[in-house]
Amino acid sequence: MMLLDSADERTRSNGWWGSAVSSDSEDAALEERRSGSLATSAERHLLAKDFDGARDISLGALDVMGHEDLAKSSGVRLAFVLGQALFELNELSDADKKLRRIYGSFTAIPDSVVVLWLTLLAEKGERGALSRFTDAYVKLNRKRIGGIAQGAFLQIYVVDVLCELFNEPGKATEWLEEHLAAAGDKKLRLSLESRIEEYKKKKEGEDEEKERKEKKEKGKHSAAEAERDTRARREGNRDGGLPSVGGEEEDKQGKSVLAGGEKKQLDSGQTMVAAAVGGLFLYALYRERKAMV
């Protein structure tokens, strides 16, 4: 029997192990290339505004990825495409469920993905999904909350979500006092408190402007109503007429007659016609009486 010395054994052992490591590296590289190809395809669908296709490709790829691959460049790209496709399709209402389905835990989501999806949710105004996601995410990542994406998470959460979307600057201030009480967080806390004060001043200005416009519109409406009332009274007086003086009906021998309640004077033409008719009548009566004699 041929015996191998220790050196030969180590060489053969290292050779086998090296082959195994090389095989694993090749598999990982192959998987990365495949994921990158899917990410490129999903991005093309997104740019072509085929949002259904972009959603299906990205979600399908993310569903089968391992945790390590999800954190790599292709995984992040796919998550970016998925978030934007869902935004365009108005399908972000269950975003928190999709993120949990893909990553398993909110602690495993890459910071850049969290910031993008948080921004999309705030822009779309998905209050329910935002509340569920941020409440759970903040609790699980509380120890590093100020450093997530170099403070970008807090900027969006405090200003865009709590202030702009929920209009709760008081709650935003309380949240900062509770979660950024450490001495090392002072600079970030002061910066965010300044942003909150800016929002409050802007909101006050908007409310004052809205109130001025409402008063102005109300004044225009009142003036228009008064003008219509005045015009209606004038037209009513003109249509009804003034009461006539001496409204009683005169006898048949007078020179005026009442017609439809109004007194009308006979003009000169009417007087001449009446005189002519009366003259013919008297002439005929005269001829008849003369013949009888």
Coordinates of C-alpha atoms in Angstrom, one line a residue:
M1 CA 0.0 0.0 0.0
M2 CA 1.3 3.4 -0.9
L3 CA 1.4 5.8 2.0
L4 CA 1.2 9.5 1.6
D5 CA 3.3 11.8 3.8
S6 CA 1.8 14.7 5.6
A7 CA 2.9 17.1 2.9
D8 CA 1.1 15.1 0.2
E9 CA -2.0 14.9 2.3
R10 CA -2.0 18.6 2.9
T11 CA -1.5 19.3 -0.8
R12 CA -4.3 17.1 -1.9
S13 CA -6.6 18.4 0.8
N14 CA -5.9 22.0 -0.1
G15 CA -6.5 21.2 -3.7
W16 CA -9.9 19.7 -3.1
W17 CA -10.9 22.6 -0.8
G18 CA -9.6 25.1 -3.3
S19 CA -11.7 23.5 -6.0
A20 CA -14.8 23.7 -3.7
V21 CA -14.2 27.4 -2.9
S22 CA -13.6 28.1 -6.6
S23 CA -16.9 26.4 -7.5
D24 CA -18.8 28.4 -4.9
S25 CA -17.3 31.7 -6.2
E26 CA -18.2 30.8 -9.7
D27 CA -21.8 30.0 -8.7
A28 CA -22.1 33.3 -6.8
A29 CA -20.7 35.2 -9.8
L30 CA -23.1 33.4 -12.1
E31 CA -26.0 34.2 -9.8
E32 CA -24.9 37.9 -9.7
R33 CA -24.8 38.1 -13.5
R34 CA -28.2 36.5 -13.7
S35 CA -29.7 38.9 -11.1
G36 CA -28.0 41.8 -12.9
S37 CA -29.5 40.8 -16.2
L38 CA -33.0 40.7 -14.5
A39 CA -32.4 44.1 -13.0
T40 CA -31.5 45.5 -16.4
S41 CA -34.6 44.0 -17.9
A42 CA -36.8 45.4 -15.2
E43 CA -35.3 48.8 -15.6
R44 CA -35.9 48.8 -19.3
H45 CA -39.6 47.9 -18.7
L46 CA -39.8 50.8 -16.2
L47 CA -38.2 53.3 -18.6
A48 CA -40.6 52.1 -21.3
K49 CA -43.5 52.7 -18.9
D50 CA -44.4 49.0 -18.9
F51 CA -45.0 49.2 -15.1
D52 CA -46.8 45.8 -15.0
G53 CA -43.8 44.1 -16.6
A54 CA -41.3 46.0 -14.4
R55 CA -43.3 44.9 -11.3
D56 CA -43.5 41.3 -12.3
I57 CA -39.9 40.9 -13.2
S58 CA -38.5 42.7 -10.1
L59 CA -40.8 41.1 -7.6
G60 CA -40.3 37.6 -9.1
A61 CA -36.5 38.0 -8.9
L62 CA -36.5 39.4 -5.4
D63 CA -38.8 36.6 -4.1
V64 CA -36.2 33.9 -4.9
M65 CA -33.1 35.8 -3.8
G66 CA -31.1 35.0 -0.7
H67 CA -30.4 37.6 2.0
E68 CA -26.9 38.2 0.8
D69 CA -28.0 38.7 -2.8
L70 CA -30.7 41.1 -1.7
A71 CA -28.1 43.4 -0.2
K72 CA -26.0 43.4 -3.4
S73 CA -26.2 45.9 -6.2
S74 CA -28.6 43.9 -8.4
G75 CA -30.9 43.3 -5.4
V76 CA -31.0 47.0 -4.6
R77 CA -31.6 47.8 -8.2
L78 CA -34.5 45.4 -8.4
A79 CA -36.0 46.8 -5.2
F80 CA -35.7 50.3 -6.6
V81 CA -37.6 49.2 -9.8
L82 CA -40.3 47.5 -7.8
G83 CA -41.0 50.5 -5.6
Q84 CA -41.3 52.9 -8.6
A85 CA -43.5 50.4 -10.5
L86 CA -45.8 50.0 -7.6
F87 CA -45.9 53.8 -7.2
E88 CA -47.0 54.3 -10.8
L89 CA -49.5 51.5 -10.5
N90 CA -51.0 52.9 -7.3
E91 CA -50.2 49.6 -5.5
L92 CA -48.3 50.9 -2.5
S93 CA -51.0 50.4 0.0
D94 CA -49.6 47.1 1.2
A95 CA -45.9 48.1 0.8
D96 CA -45.0 47.1 4.3
K97 CA -46.3 43.5 3.6
K98 CA -44.3 43.3 0.4
L99 CA -41.1 44.4 2.1
R100 CA -41.6 41.9 4.9
R101 CA -42.4 39.2 2.3
I102 CA -39.1 39.9 0.4
Y103 CA -36.7 40.6 3.3
G104 CA -38.3 38.6 6.1
S105 CA -37.4 41.3 8.7
F106 CA -37.3 45.1 8.5
T107 CA -33.8 44.9 9.9
A108 CA -32.6 43.3 6.7
I109 CA -33.7 46.0 4.3
P110 CA -30.8 48.0 2.8
D111 CA -30.8 51.6 3.9
S112 CA -31.0 53.0 0.4
V113 CA -34.1 50.9 -0.3
V114 CA -35.8 52.0 3.0
V115 CA -35.2 55.7 2.1
L116 CA -36.6 55.3 -1.5
W117 CA -39.7 53.4 -0.4
L118 CA -40.3 55.8 2.4
T119 CA -40.1 58.7 0.0
L120 CA -42.5 57.0 -2.4
L121 CA -45.0 56.3 0.3
A122 CA -44.9 59.9 1.5
E123 CA -45.3 61.2 -2.0
K124 CA -48.3 58.9 -2.7
G125 CA -49.8 59.8 0.7
E126 CA -50.2 56.2 1.8
R127 CA -50.9 56.9 5.5
G128 CA -51.8 53.4 6.5
A129 CA -48.8 51.7 5.0
L130 CA -46.5 54.5 6.3
S131 CA -47.7 54.2 9.8
R132 CA -47.4 50.5 9.9
F133 CA -43.9 50.4 8.3
T134 CA -42.3 53.3 10.2
D135 CA -43.7 52.2 13.6
A136 CA -42.2 48.8 13.2
Y137 CA -39.0 49.9 11.5
V138 CA -38.2 52.5 14.1
K139 CA -38.6 50.1 16.9
L140 CA -36.4 47.5 15.3
N141 CA -33.7 49.9 14.3
R142 CA -33.9 52.3 17.1
K143 CA -30.2 52.0 18.1
R144 CA -29.0 53.2 14.7
I145 CA -31.9 55.4 13.7
G146 CA -29.9 58.6 13.4
G147 CA -27.3 57.1 11.1
I148 CA -29.6 55.4 8.6
A149 CA -28.5 56.6 5.1
Q150 CA -26.5 59.4 6.9
G151 CA -29.6 60.9 8.5
A152 CA -31.7 60.8 5.3
F153 CA -34.3 58.5 6.9
L154 CA -35.0 60.9 9.8
Q155 CA -35.1 63.9 7.4
I156 CA -37.9 62.2 5.4
Y157 CA -39.7 60.7 8.4
V158 CA -39.8 63.8 10.6
V159 CA -40.4 66.5 7.9
D160 CA -42.1 64.8 5.0
V161 CA -44.1 62.2 6.9
L162 CA -45.0 63.6 10.4
C163 CA -45.1 67.3 9.3
E164 CA -46.0 67.5 5.6
L165 CA -48.3 64.5 5.4
F166 CA -49.8 64.1 8.9
N167 CA -49.5 67.8 9.8
E168 CA -48.3 66.8 13.3
P169 CA -45.2 69.1 14.0
G170 CA -45.8 68.7 17.8
K171 CA -45.6 64.9 17.5
A172 CA -42.4 65.3 15.4
T173 CA -40.8 67.4 18.1
E174 CA -41.7 64.9 20.8
W175 CA -40.4 62.1 18.7
L176 CA -37.0 63.8 18.4
E177 CA -36.8 64.5 22.1
E178 CA -37.4 60.8 22.8
H179 CA -35.3 59.2 20.1
L180 CA -32.4 61.7 19.8
A181 CA -31.7 62.6 23.4
A182 CA -28.1 61.5 23.4
A183 CA -25.4 64.1 23.3
G184 CA -24.0 62.8 20.0
D185 CA -27.4 63.3 18.4
K186 CA -27.6 67.0 19.4
K187 CA -26.5 68.4 16.0
L188 CA -28.9 66.3 14.1
R189 CA -31.8 67.0 16.5
L190 CA -31.2 70.8 16.3
S191 CA -31.2 70.6 12.5
L192 CA -34.5 68.7 12.4
E193 CA -36.1 71.0 15.0
S194 CA -35.2 73.9 12.7
R195 CA -36.9 72.2 9.8
I196 CA -40.0 71.7 12.0
E197 CA -40.1 75.4 12.8
E198 CA -39.8 76.2 9.1
Y199 CA -42.8 74.0 8.4
K200 CA -44.8 75.6 11.2
K201 CA -44.1 79.1 9.9
K202 CA -45.0 78.0 6.3
K203 CA -48.2 76.4 7.5
E204 CA -49.2 79.6 9.4
G205 CA -48.6 81.7 6.3
E206 CA -50.7 79.3 4.2
D207 CA -53.5 79.4 6.7
E208 CA -53.5 83.2 6.9
E209 CA -53.5 83.4 3.1
K210 CA -56.4 81.0 2.9
E211 CA -58.3 83.0 5.5
R212 CA -57.7 86.2 3.5
K213 CA -59.0 84.6 0.3
E214 CA -62.1 83.3 2.1
K215 CA -62.9 86.8 3.5
K216 CA -62.3 88.4 0.1
E217 CA -64.6 85.9 -1.6
K218 CA -67.2 86.4 1.1
G219 CA -67.0 90.2 0.6
K220 CA -67.5 89.8 -3.1
H221 CA -70.5 87.5 -2.6
S222 CA -72.1 90.0 -0.1
A223 CA -71.6 92.9 -2.5
A224 CA -73.0 90.9 -5.4
E225 CA -76.1 90.0 -3.3
A226 CA -76.6 93.6 -2.3
E227 CA -76.4 94.8 -5.9
R228 CA -78.9 92.2 -7.0
D229 CA -81.3 93.2 -4.3
T230 CA -81.0 96.9 -5.2
R231 CA -81.5 96.1 -8.9
A232 CA -84.6 93.9 -8.1
R233 CA -86.2 96.7 -6.1
R234 CA -85.6 99.2 -8.9
E235 CA -87.1 96.9 -11.5
G236 CA -90.1 96.2 -9.2
N237 CA -90.9 99.9 -8.8
R238 CA -90.6 100.4 -12.6
D239 CA -92.8 97.5 -13.5
G240 CA -95.5 98.2 -10.9
G241 CA -95.8 101.9 -11.8
L242 CA -96.7 104.9 -9.7
P243 CA -100.4 105.2 -8.4
S244 CA -102.4 107.4 -10.7
V245 CA -103.8 110.8 -9.5
G246 CA -107.6 111.1 -9.7
G247 CA -108.0 107.5 -10.5
E248 CA -111.7 107.5 -10.3
E249 CA -113.6 106.9 -13.5
E250 CA -115.0 110.0 -15.0
D251 CA -118.6 110.1 -16.5
K252 CA -119.3 109.5 -20.2
Q253 CA -119.4 113.2 -21.0
G254 CA -115.8 113.8 -19.9
K255 CA -112.8 114.0 -22.2
S256 CA -111.0 110.9 -20.9
V257 CA -111.7 107.2 -20.6
L258 CA -110.2 104.4 -18.5
A259 CA -108.8 101.4 -20.4
G260 CA -107.3 98.5 -18.4
G261 CA -107.1 100.7 -15.3
E262 CA -105.1 103.4 -17.0
K263 CA -106.4 106.9 -17.9
K264 CA -105.8 107.7 -21.6
Q265 CA -106.5 111.1 -23.3
L266 CA -108.2 111.1 -26.7
D267 CA -105.7 112.7 -29.2
S268 CA -106.8 115.2 -31.9
G269 CA -107.3 112.5 -34.6
Q270 CA -109.6 110.5 -32.4
T271 CA -111.6 113.7 -31.6
M272 CA -112.0 114.5 -35.3
V273 CA -113.2 111.0 -36.1
A274 CA -115.7 111.1 -33.3
A275 CA -117.0 114.5 -34.4
A276 CA -117.4 113.3 -38.0
V277 CA -119.3 110.2 -36.9
G278 CA -121.6 112.3 -34.7
G279 CA -122.2 114.8 -37.6
L280 CA -123.3 112.0 -40.0
F281 CA -125.6 110.6 -37.4
L282 CA -127.3 114.0 -36.9
Y283 CA -127.5 114.6 -40.6
A284 CA -129.2 111.2 -41.2
L285 CA -131.6 111.9 -38.4
Y286 CA -132.4 115.3 -39.9
R287 CA -133.2 113.8 -43.3
E288 CA -135.4 111.1 -41.8
R289 CA -137.5 113.6 -39.8
K290 CA -137.8 115.9 -42.9
A291 CA -139.2 113.1 -45.0
M292 CA -141.9 112.4 -42.4
V293 CA -143.0 116.0 -42.6

